[in-house]
Tab-separated table of C-alpha atoms in Angstrom:
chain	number	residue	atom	x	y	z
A	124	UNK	CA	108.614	106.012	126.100
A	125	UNK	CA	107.314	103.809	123.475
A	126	UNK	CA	110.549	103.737	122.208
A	127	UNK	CA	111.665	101.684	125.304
A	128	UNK	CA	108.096	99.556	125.046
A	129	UNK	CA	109.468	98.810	121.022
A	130	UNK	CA	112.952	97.323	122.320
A	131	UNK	CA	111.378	95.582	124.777
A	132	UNK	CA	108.728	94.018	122.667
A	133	UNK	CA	111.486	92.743	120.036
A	134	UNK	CA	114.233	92.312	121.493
A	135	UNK	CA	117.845	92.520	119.961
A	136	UNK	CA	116.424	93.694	116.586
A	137	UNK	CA	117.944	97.288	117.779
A	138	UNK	CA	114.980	98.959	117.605
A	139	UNK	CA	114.637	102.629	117.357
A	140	UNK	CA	111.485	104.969	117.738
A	141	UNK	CA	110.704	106.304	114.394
A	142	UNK	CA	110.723	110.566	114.610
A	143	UNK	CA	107.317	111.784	114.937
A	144	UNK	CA	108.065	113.536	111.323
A	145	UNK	CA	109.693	111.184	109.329
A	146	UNK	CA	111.620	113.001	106.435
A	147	UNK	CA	109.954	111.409	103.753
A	148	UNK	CA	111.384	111.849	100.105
A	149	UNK	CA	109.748	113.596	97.311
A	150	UNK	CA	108.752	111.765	93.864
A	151	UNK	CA	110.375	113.629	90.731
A	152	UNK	CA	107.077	113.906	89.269
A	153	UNK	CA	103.740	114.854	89.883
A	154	UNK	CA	101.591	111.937	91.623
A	155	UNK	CA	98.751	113.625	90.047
A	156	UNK	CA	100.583	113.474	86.473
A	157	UNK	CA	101.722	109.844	87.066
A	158	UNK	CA	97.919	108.724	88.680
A	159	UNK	CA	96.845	110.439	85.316
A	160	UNK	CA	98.983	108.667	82.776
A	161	UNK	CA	98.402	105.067	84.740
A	162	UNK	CA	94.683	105.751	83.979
A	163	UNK	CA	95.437	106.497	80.390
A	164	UNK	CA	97.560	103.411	80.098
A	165	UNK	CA	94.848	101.028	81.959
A	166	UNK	CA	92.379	102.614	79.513
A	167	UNK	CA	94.673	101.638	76.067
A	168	UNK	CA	95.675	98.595	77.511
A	169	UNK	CA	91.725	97.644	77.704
A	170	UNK	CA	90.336	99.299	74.501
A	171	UNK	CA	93.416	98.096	72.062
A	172	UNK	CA	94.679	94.968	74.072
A	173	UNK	CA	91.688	94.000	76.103
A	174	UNK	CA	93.909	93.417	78.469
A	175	UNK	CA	93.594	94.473	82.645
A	176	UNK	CA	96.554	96.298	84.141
A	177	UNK	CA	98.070	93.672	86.602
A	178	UNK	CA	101.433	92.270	87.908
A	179	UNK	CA	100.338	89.722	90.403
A	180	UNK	CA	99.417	86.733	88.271
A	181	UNK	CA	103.332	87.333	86.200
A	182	UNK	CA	104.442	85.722	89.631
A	183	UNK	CA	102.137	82.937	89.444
A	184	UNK	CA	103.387	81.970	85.719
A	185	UNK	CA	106.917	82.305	87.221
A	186	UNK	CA	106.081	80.184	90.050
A	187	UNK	CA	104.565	77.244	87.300
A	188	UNK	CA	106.960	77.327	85.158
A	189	UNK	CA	109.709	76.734	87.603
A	190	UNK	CA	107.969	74.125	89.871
A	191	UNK	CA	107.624	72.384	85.532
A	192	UNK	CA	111.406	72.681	85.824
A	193	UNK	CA	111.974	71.010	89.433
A	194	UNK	CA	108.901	68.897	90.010
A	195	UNK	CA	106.902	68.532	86.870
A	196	UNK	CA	104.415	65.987	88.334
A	197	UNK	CA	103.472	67.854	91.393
A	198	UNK	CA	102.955	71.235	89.130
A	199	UNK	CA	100.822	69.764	86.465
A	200	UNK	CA	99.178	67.686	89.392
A	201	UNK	CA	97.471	70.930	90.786
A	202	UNK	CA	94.139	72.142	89.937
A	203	UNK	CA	95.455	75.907	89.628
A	204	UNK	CA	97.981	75.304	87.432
A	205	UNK	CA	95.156	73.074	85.584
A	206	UNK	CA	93.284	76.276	85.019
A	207	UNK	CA	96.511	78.610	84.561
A	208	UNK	CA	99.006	76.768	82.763
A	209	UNK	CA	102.100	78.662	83.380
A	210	UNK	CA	103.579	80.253	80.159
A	211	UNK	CA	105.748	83.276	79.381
A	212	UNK	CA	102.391	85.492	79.698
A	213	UNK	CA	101.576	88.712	78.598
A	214	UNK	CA	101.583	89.323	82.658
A	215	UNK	CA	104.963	88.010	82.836
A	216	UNK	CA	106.287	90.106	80.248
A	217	UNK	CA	104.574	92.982	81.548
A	218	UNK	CA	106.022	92.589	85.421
A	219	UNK	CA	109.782	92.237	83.187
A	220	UNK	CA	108.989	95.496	81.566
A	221	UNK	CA	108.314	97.278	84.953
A	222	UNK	CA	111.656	96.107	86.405
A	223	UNK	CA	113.399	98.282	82.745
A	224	UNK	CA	111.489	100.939	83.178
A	225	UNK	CA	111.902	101.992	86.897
A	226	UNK	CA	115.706	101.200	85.594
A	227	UNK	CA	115.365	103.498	82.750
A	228	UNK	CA	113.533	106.139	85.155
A	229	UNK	CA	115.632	105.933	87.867
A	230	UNK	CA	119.010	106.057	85.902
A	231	UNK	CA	117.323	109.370	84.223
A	232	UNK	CA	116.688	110.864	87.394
A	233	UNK	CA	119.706	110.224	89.440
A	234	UNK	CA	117.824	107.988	91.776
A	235	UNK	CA	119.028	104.125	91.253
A	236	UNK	CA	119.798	102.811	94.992
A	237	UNK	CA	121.577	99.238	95.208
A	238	UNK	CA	121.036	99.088	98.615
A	239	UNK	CA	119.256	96.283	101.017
A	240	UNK	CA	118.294	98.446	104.023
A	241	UNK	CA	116.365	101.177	103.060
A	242	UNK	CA	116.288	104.867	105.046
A	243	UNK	CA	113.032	104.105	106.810
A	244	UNK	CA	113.932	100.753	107.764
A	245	UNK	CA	117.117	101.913	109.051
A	246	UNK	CA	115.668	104.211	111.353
A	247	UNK	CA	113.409	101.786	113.127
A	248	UNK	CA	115.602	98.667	112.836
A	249	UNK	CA	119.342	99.916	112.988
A	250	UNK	CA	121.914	98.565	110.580
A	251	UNK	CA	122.183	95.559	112.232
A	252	UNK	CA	118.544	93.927	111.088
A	253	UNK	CA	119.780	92.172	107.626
A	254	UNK	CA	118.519	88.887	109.001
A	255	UNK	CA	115.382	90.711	110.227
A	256	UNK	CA	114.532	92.169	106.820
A	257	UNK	CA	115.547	89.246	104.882
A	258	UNK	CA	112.262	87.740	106.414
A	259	UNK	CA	110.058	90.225	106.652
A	260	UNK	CA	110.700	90.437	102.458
A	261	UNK	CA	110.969	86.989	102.203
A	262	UNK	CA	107.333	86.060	104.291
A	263	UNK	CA	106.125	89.275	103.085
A	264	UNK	CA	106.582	88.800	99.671
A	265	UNK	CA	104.614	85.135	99.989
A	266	UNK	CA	102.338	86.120	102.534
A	267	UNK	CA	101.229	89.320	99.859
A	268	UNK	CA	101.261	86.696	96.784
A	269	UNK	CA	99.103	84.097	98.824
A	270	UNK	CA	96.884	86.713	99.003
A	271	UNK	CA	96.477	88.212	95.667
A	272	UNK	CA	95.946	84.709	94.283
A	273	UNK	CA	92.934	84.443	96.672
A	274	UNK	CA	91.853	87.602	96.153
A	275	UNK	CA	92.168	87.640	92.494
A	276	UNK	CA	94.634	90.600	92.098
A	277	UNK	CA	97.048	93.019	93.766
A	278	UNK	CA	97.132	96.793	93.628
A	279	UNK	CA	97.426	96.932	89.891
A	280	UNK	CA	94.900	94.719	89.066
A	281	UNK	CA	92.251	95.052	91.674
A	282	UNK	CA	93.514	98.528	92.985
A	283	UNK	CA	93.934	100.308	89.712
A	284	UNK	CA	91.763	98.463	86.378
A	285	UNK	CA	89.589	96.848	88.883
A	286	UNK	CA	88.270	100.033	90.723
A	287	UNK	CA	88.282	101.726	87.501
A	288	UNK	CA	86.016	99.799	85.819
A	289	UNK	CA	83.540	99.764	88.942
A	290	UNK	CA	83.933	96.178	90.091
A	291	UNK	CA	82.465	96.057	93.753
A	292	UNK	CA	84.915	93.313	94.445
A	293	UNK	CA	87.958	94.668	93.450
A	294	UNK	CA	86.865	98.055	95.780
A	295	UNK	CA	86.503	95.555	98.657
A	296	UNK	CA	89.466	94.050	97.856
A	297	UNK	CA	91.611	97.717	97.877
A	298	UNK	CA	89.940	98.448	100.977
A	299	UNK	CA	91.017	95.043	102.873
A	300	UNK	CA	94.419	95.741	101.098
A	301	UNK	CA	94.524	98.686	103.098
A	302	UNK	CA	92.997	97.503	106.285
A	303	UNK	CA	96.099	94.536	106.647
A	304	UNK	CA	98.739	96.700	105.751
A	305	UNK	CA	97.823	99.629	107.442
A	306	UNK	CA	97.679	97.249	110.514
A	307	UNK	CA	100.920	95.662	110.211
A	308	UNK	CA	102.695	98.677	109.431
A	309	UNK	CA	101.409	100.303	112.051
A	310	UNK	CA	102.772	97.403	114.507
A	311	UNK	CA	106.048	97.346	112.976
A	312	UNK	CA	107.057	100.920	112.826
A	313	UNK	CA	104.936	102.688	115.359
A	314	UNK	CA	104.282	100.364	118.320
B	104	UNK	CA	105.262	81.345	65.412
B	105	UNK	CA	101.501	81.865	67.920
B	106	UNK	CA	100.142	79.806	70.626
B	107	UNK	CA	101.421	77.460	73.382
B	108	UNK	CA	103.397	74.400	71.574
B	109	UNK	CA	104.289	75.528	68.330
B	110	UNK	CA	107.652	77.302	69.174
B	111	UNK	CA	110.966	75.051	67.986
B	112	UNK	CA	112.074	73.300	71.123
B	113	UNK	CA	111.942	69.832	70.203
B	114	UNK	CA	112.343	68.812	74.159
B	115	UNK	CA	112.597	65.201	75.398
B	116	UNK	CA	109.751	64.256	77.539
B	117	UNK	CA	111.392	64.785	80.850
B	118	UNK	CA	112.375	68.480	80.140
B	119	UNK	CA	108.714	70.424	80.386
B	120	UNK	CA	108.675	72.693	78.009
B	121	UNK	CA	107.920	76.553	78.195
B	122	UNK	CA	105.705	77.566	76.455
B	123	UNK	CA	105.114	81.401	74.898
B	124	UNK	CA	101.401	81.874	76.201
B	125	UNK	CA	101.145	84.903	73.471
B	126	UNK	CA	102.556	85.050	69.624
B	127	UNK	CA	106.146	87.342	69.786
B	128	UNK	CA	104.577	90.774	69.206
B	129	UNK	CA	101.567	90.502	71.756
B	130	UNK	CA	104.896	89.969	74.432
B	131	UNK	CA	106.884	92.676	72.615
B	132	UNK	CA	103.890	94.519	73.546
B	133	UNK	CA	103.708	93.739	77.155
B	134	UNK	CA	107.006	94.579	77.458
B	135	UNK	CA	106.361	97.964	76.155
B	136	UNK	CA	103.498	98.664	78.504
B	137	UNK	CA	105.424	96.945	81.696
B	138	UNK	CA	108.021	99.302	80.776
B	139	UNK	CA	105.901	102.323	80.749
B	140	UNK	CA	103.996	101.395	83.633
B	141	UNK	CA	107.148	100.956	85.834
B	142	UNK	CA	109.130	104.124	84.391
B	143	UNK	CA	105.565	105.699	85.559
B	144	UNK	CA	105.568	104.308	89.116
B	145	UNK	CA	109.396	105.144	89.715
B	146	UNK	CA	109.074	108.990	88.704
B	147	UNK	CA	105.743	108.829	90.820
B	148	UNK	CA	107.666	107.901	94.126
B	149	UNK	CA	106.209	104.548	94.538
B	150	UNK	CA	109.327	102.695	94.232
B	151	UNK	CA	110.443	103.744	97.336
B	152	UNK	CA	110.199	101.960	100.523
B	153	UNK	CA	109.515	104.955	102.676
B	154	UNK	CA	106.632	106.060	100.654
B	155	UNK	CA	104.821	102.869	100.069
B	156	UNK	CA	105.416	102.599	103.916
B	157	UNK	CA	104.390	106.111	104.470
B	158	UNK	CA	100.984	105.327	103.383
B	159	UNK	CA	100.471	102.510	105.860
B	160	UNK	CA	101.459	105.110	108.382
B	161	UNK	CA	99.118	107.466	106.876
B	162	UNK	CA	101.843	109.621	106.840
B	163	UNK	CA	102.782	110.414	103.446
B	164	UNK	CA	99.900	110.143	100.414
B	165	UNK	CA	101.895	109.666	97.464
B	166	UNK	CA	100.242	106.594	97.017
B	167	UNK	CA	97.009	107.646	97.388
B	168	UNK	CA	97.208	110.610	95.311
B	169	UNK	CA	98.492	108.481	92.679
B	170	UNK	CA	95.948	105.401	92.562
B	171	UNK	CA	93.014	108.140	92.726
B	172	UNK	CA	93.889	110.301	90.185
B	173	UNK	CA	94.586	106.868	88.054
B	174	UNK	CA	90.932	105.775	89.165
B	175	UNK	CA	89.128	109.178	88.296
B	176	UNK	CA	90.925	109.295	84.808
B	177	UNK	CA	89.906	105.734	84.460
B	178	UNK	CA	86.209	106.127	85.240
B	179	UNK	CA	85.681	108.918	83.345
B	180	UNK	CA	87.788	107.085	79.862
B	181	UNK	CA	85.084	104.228	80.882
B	182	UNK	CA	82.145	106.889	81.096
B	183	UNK	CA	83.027	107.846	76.986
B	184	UNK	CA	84.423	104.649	76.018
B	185	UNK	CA	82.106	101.800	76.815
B	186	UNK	CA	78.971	103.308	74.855
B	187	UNK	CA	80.743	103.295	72.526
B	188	UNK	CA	82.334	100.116	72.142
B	189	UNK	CA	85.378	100.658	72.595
B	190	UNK	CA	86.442	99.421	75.677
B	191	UNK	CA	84.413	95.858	76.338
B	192	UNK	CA	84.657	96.072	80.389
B	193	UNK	CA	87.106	93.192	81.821
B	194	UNK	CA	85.428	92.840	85.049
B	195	UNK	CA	86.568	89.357	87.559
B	196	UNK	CA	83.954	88.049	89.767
B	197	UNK	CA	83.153	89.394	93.030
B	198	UNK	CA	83.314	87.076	95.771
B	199	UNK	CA	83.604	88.549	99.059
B	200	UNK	CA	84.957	85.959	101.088
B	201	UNK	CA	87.747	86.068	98.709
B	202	UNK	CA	87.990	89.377	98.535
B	203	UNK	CA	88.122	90.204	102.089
B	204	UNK	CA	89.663	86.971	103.265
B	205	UNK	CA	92.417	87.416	100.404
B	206	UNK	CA	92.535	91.105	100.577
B	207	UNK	CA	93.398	91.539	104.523
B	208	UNK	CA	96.265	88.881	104.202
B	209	UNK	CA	97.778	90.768	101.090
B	210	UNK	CA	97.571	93.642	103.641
B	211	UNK	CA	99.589	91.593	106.088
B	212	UNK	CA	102.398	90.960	103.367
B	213	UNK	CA	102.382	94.289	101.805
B	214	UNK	CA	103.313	95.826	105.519
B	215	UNK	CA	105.731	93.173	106.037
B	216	UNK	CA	107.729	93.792	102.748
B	217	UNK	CA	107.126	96.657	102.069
B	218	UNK	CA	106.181	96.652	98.438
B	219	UNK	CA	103.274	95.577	96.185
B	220	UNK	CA	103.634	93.147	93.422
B	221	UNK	CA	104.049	95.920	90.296
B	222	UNK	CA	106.211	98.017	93.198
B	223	UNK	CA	108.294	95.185	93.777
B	224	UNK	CA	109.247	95.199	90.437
B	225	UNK	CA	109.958	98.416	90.232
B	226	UNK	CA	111.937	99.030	93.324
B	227	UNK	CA	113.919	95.935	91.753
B	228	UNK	CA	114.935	98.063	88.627
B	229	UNK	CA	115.373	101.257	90.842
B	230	UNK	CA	118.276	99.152	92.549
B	231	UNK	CA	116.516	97.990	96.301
B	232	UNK	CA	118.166	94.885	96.878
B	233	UNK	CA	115.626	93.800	99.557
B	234	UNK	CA	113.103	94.196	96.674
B	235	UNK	CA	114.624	90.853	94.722
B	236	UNK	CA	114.510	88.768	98.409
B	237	UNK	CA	110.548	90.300	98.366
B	238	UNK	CA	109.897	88.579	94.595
B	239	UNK	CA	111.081	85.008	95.893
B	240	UNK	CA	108.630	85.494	98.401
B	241	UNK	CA	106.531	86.420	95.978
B	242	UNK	CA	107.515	83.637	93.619
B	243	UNK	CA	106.920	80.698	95.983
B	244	UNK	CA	103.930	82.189	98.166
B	245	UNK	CA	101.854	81.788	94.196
B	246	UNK	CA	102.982	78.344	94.216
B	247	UNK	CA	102.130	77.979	97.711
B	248	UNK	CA	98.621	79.362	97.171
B	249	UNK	CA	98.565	76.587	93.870
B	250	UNK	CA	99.116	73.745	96.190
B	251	UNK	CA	95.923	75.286	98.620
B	252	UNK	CA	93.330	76.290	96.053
B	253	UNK	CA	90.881	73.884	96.033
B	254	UNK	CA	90.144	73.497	99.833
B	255	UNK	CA	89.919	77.169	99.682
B	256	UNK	CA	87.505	77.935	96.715
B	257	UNK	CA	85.530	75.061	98.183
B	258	UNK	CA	85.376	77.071	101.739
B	259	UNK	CA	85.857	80.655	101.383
B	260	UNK	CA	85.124	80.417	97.653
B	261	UNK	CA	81.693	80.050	98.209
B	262	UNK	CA	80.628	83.064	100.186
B	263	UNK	CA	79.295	85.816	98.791
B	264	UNK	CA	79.833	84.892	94.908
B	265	UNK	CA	78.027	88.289	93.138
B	266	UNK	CA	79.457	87.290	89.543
B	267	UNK	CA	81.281	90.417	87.482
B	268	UNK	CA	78.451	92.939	87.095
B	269	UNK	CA	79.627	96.102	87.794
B	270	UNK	CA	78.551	98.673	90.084
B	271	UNK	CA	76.731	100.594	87.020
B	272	UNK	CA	74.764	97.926	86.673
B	273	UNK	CA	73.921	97.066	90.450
B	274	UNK	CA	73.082	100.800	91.767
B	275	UNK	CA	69.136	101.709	90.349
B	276	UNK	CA	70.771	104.787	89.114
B	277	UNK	CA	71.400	105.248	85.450
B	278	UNK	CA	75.348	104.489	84.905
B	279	UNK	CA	76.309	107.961	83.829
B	280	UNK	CA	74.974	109.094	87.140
B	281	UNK	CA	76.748	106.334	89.207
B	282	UNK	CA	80.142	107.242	87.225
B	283	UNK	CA	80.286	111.200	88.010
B	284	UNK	CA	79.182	110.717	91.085
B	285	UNK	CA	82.111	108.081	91.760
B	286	UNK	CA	84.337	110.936	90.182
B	287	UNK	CA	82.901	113.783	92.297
B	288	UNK	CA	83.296	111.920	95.239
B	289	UNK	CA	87.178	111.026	94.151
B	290	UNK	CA	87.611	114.132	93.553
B	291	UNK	CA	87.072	115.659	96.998
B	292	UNK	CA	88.886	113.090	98.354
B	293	UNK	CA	91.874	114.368	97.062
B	294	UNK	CA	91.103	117.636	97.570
B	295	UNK	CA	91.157	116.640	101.232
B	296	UNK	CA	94.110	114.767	101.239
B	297	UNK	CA	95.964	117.562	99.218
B	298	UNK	CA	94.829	120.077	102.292
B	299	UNK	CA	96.009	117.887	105.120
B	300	UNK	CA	99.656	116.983	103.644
């Protein structure tokens, strides 16, 4: 019962086993159609923008511009911020724009959620796990940025224009992507 | 009304200003693209939690399907495009220990939350509520990656720098050759992963 082995291993997080078949739920459109279109954008974006499809670096300028707000000497004291002064980017903008227009997609299609625990989670973690998942976003979220910085992008940028345009390091970099979370996914939800 | 410092806010010196890093119509454009881009990943599924975690299982290939057929369109716009000048390639360095080192704890975060950065945003505007606790995170693990950079581009920085040439240009194939082939081999891919799910 690895079920049993789960509760065992983190105790009082009310841990279920997942179902060997998860009911996962089904995008409203193609992922062949969307995958297509992202191309097509990534392609404008380069030939009448040169610009890369990213997101990553829009929470970097966030970051700099409020540390300016709340400690303006240690910001403009560091050498990345040095080299990336933090302004209302065209990253920044662009990450703003995503947030609309999964709004505008999901309002079209009946799918806007407003909830904290989502289905999957629930099933491993119980209802009971706000705490839990408030960290595992919270760490998450900085561990994932920490690394993007270092790395030089995140799934947009390295996973999407990156491999696109052939850079060896930004395949690499999709492949370790993969390699951590498949890892830590696997040890929350499956162990 | 373009370029860092020349917007109206006559701030006193302890307020730091913010600055507009693009004129007004380059951001109006950004918008327009962010808003495509994340109206695109919210029909595609990847908004959700339990597909983005589905793929870490290797359960569910939404994402996969998705970034590949994005790739294979991209590569072969690229293939037409760069001969003839009309896409000037916007390639960042490679630098493995980066890549690797950086790439495998991105991995670690992405299981943990959940979400990617440009998914983050969009499971924000889709309504996840755990989404906006994962873009603090994301928020203050940039800054906390500011206040580290230096001991780490003078360590892990400096193995394995291969500058931004491209794999056309590293392969002793001619680039048309490299690029179909990358497509080909895409292409079964998904072919595969269309028969097993």
């Amino acid at each position: 019962m690895t079920g049993a082995l789960a509760v065992r291993a983190l105790p009082g997080a009310g841990v279920h086993e997942l179902p060997a078949s998860y009911p996962y739920p089904e995008p409203a459109w193609s992922p062949y159609l969307v995958g297509g279109l992202i191309g097509l954008l990534t392609l404008v974006l380069l030939s009448m923008f040169s610009r890369r499809l990213g997101a990553s670096s829009g929470y970097a300028d966030i970051a700099g511009l409020a540390g300016r707000g709340i400690a303006p000497n240690h910001t403009n004291n560091l050498a990345y911020f040095r080299e990336n002064p933090p302004s209302i980017s065209w990253t920044l903008v662009f990450v703003v724009g995503i947030v609309v227009g999964a709004f505008l997609a999901a309002w079209t299609g009946g799918e806007t959620t407003g909830v904290y625990l989502q289905n999957l989670w629930l099933a491993r973690f119980g209802e009971d796990s706000l705490t839990l998942r408030t960290a595992t976003s919270l760490v998450g979220g900085m561990v994932m940025a920490f690394g993007a910085r270092m790395a030089g992008g995140c799934t947009s940028g390295h996973g999407i224009s990156g491999t696109l345009q052939l850079a060896p390091g930004s395949w690499i970099a999709v492949v370790a992507f993969f390699i951590g979370g498949i890892v830590t996914a696997m040890l929350l939800y499956r162990l | 009304m373009t370029g860092p410092g020349s917007s109206h806010d006559k701030t006193t010196a302890d307020r730091p200003r913010t600055r507009l890093g693009e004129p007004v119509l380059i951001l109006l454009l950004a918008g327009i693209a962010g808003l495509v881009f994340g109206f695109l990943l919210q029909k595609g599924g990847v908004a959700k939690f339990d597909i983005l975690i589905g793929v870490l299982l290797l359960e569910e290939l939404t994402v996969l399907k998705v970034m590949l057929s994005a790739i294979v369109v991209g590569v072969a716009g690229m293939t037409v495009l760069v001969p003839l000048g009309l896409i000037t390639p916007q390639v960042k360095d490679t630098v493995i220990g980066l890549n690797v080192v950086g790439g495998v704890i991105f991995g670690v975060g992405f299981g943990l939350m959940g979400y990617c950065p440009g998914t983050a945003a969009a499971a924000v505007g889709q309504g996840n509520l755990d989404a906006i606790t994962g873009v603090a995170g994301l928020i203050a693990g940039s800054y906390l990656y500011a206040m580290l950079s230096k001991p780490i581009s003078n360590t892990v920085g400096q193995w394995g720098q291969c500058g931004n040439r491209r794999l056309t240009d590293i392969l002793p194939l001619p680039g048309i050759v490299v690029s179909i082939g990358v497509i080909v081999l895409l292409v079964i891919v998904l072919a595969v992963i269309e028969m097993v799910s």
